[in-house]
XYZ file of C-alpha atoms in Angstrom:
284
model
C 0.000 0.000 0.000
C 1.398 3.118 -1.171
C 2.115 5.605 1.678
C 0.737 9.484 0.415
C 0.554 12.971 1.790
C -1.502 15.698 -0.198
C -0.590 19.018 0.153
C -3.116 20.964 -1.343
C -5.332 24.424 -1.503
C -7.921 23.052 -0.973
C -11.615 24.836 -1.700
C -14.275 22.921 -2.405
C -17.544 24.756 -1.794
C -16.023 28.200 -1.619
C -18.287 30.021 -4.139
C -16.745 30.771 -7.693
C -13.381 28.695 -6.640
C -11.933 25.250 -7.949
C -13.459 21.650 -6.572
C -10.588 19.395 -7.765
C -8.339 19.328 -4.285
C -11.821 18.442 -2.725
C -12.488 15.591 -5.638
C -9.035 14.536 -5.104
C -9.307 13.768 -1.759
C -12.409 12.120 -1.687
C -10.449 9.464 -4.699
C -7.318 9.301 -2.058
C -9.549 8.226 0.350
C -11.568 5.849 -1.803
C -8.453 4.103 -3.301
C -7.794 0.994 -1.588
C -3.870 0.930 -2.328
C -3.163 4.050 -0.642
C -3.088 5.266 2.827
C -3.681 8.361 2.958
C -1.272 9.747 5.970
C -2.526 13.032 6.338
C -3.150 16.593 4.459
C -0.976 19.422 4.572
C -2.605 22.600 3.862
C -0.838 25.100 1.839
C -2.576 28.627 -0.108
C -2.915 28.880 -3.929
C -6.359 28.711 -5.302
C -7.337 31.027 -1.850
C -5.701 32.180 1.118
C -4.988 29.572 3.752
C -7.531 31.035 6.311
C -9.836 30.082 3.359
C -8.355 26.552 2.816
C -8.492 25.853 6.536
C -12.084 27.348 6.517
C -13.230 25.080 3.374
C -11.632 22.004 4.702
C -13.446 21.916 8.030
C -16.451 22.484 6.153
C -15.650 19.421 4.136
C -15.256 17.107 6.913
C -18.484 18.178 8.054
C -21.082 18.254 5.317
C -19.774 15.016 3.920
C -18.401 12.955 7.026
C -15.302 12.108 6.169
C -12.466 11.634 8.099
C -9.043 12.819 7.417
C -6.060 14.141 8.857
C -5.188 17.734 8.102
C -2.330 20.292 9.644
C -2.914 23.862 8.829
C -0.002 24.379 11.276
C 3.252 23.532 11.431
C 3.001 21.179 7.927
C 6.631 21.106 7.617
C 7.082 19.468 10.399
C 4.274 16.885 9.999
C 6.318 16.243 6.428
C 9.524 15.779 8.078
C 8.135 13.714 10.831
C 6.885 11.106 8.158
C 9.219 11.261 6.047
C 11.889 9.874 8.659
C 9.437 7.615 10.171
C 8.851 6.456 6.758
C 12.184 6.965 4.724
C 11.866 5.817 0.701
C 8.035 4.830 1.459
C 6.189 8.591 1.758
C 4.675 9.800 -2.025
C 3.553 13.504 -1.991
C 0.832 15.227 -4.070
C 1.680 18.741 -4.147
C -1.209 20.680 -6.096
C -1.175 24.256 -4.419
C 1.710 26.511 -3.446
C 4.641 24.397 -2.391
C 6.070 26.320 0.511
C 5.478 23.496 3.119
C 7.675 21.188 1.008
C 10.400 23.905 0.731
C 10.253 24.498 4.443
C 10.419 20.311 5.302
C 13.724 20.811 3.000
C 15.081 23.520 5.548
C 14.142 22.090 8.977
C 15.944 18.408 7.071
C 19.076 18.979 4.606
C 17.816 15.132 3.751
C 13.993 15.600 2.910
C 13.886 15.404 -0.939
C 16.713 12.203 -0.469
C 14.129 10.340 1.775
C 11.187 10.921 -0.365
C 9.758 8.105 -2.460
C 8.217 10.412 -5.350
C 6.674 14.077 -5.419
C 3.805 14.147 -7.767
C 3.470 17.774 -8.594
C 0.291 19.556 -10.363
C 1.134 23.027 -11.710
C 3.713 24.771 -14.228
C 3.489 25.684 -17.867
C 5.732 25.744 -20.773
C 4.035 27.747 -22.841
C 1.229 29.913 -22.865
C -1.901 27.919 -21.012
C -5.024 28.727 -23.110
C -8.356 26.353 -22.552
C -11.081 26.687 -24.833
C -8.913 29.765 -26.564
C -9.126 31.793 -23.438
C -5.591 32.490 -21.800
C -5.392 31.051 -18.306
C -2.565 31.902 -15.682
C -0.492 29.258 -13.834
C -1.869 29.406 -10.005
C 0.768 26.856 -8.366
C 3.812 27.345 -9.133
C 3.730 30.733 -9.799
C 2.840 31.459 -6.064
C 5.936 30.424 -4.590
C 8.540 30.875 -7.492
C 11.269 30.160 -4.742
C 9.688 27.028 -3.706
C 9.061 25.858 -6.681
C 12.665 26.478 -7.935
C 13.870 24.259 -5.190
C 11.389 21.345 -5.542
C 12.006 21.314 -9.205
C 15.961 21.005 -8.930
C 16.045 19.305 -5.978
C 16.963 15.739 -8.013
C 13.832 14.427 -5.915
C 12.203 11.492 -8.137
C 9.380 14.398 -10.033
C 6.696 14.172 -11.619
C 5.226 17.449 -13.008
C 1.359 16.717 -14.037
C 1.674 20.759 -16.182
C -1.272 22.910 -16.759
C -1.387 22.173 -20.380
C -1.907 18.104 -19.523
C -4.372 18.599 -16.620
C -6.877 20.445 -18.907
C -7.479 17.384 -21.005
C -8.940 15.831 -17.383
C -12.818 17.167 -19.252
C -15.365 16.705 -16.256
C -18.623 17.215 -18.300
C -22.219 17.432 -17.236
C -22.744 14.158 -17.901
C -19.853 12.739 -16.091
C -21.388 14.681 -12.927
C -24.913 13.292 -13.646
C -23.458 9.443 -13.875
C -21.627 9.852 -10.215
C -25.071 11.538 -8.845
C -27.210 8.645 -10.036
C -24.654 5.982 -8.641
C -24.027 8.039 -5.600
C -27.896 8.659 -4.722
C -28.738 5.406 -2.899
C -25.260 4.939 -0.997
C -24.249 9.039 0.310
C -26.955 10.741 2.978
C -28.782 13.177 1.047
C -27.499 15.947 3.053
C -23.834 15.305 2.089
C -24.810 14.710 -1.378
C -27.057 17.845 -1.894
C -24.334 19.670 -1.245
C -21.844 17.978 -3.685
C -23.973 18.254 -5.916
C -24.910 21.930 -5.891
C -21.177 22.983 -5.409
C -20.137 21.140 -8.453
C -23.045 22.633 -10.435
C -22.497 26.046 -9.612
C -18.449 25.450 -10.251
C -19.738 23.905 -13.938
C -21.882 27.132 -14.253
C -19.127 29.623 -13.585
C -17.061 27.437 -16.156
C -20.026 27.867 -18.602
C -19.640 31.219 -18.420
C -15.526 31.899 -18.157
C -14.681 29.048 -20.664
C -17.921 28.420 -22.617
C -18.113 24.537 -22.210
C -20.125 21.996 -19.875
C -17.637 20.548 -17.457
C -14.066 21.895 -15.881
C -10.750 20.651 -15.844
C -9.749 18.270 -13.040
C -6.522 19.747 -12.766
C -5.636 17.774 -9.633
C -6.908 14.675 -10.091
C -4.638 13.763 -12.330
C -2.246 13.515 -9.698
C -3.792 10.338 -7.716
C -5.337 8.403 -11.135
C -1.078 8.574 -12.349
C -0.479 6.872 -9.058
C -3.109 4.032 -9.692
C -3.096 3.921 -13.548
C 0.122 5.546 -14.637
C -0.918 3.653 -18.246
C -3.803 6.346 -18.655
C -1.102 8.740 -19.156
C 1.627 9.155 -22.026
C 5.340 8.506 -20.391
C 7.584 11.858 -21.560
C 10.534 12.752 -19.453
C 12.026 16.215 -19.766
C 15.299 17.918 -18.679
C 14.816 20.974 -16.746
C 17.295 24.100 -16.815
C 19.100 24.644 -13.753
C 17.939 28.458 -13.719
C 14.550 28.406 -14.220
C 13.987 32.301 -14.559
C 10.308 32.059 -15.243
C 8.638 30.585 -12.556
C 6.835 34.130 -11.152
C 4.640 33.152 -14.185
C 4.849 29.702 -13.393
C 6.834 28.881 -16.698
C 8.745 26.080 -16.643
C 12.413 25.749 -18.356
C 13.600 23.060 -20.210
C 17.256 22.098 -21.434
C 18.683 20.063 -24.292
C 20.614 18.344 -21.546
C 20.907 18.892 -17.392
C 21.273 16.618 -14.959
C 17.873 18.012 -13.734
C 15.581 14.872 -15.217
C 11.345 14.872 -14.413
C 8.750 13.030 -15.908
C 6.313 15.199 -17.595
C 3.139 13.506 -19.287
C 1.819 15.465 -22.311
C -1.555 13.292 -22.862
C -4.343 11.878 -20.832
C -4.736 8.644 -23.377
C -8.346 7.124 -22.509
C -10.334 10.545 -20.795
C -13.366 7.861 -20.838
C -11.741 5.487 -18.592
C -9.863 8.697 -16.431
C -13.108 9.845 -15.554
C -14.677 6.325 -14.856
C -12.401 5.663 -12.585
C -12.711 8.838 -10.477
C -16.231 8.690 -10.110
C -15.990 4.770 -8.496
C -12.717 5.783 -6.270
C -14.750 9.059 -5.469
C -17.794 7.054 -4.544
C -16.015 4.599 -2.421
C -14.317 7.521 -0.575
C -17.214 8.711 0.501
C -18.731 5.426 1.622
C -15.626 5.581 4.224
């Protein structure tokens, strides 16, 4: 059973903000070869009062149980890193300051780490649905993200231009109501339901399509199913000057080496996926 941590912004149900660290966890929890250590909140898609805020909220409108530090998360990292050396994954899919702080309180972090999983960076211009989008996650903590990136850590970088082909449509939502409507109290699922709505309304209107990107996600389906995914590795220049605008540099040759999939390669089986690992974390 793989060992995880997931750092994330998370804000599910905070009006006119994303739902995918929420939808993440709930498949972390739901997927029976992980144990899911704890969460370690970090800031990025809102402040980390509103994380904090949003995440107790979670736990109680759908009655789940989880772990979470909003203080001190670099020392939680440490501590399970060393009581777990070569065994601990990490999902990083906000701001990664708490990862770059676990580096400074141990020299030895990134060396005892089994894999960081990161969602975030560009290398281009990010435009979905021809409207330009900025990077959110690394671009928040350029100085962070320069050290996770270089820090010869085994990476994986899950970029903004991959994570958009993770399509959750309208009918993707309607297929995890109906199989979630006899199983989740109606409470709980009520308000699943209406938060993911309204997020697929706002979406409507920014992006002009039926469904958002499940940016996040695509961090614990590579875990499970790394076949869904296209296998690219990348070298990475050792100055990465662009990260205030979360752009990511590459080199002909470093000894800076991440794996970077370009292509989501079956979005039909991604999503079917999700919705039973989401389903089953909930039944927890």
């Amino acid at each position: 059973m793989r060992k995880i941590i997931f750092d994330c912004d998370n804000t599910f149900g905070l009006e006119n903000h994303d739902v995918d660290d929420g939808l993440t966890l709930f498949y972390l929890l739901g997927a029976a070869e992980m144990d899911l250590l704890g969460v370690t909140l970090t800031y990025g898609n809102g402040t980390l009062g509103e994380v904090v805020q949003m995440t107790k909220a979670l736990q109680k409108k759908v009655g789940i149980h989880f772990n979470y530090h909003s203080k001190n998360q670099a020392d939680f990292l440490v501590e399970m890193v060393n009581k777990y050396p070569h065994e601990v994954t990490i999902l990083a899919t906000g701001a990664l300051t708490n990862i770059l702080d676990a580096s400074m309180i141990d020299p030895e972090f990134f060396m005892k780490v089994q894999e960081i999983v990161l969602m975030g960076g560009t290398t281009e211009p990010l435009v979905v649905n021809q409207r330009p989008v900025s990077e959110l996650n690394f671009s928040c903590d350029a100085a962070a993200s320069k050290k996770v990136l270089l820090s010869r850590a085994k990476i994986t970088i899950m970029n903004g231009h991959m994570t958009a082909q993770a399509f959750f449509s309208k009918k993707d939502l309607s297929i995890f109501i109906k199989a979630a409507e006899s199983q989740i109290e109606q409470e709980s699922l009520e308000w699943i339901s209406e938060t993911l709505e309204k997020w697929i309304n706002w979406n409507e209107q920014m992006f002009g399509f039926s469904g958002f990107c499940n940016w996040d996600m695509t961090t614990a389906v590579y875990l499970e199913c790394p076949e869904l995914f296209s296998h690219e590795k990348y070298c990475l220049s050792a100055t990465q000057p662009d990260l205030t605008i979360g752009r990511i540099s590459l080199a002909e040759q470093s000894s800076y080496i991440v794996k970077m999939p370009k292509s989501i390669l079956d979005l039909t089986e991604f999503n079917h996926i999700v919705i039973q690992r989401m389903l089953a974390g909930l039944l927890k």
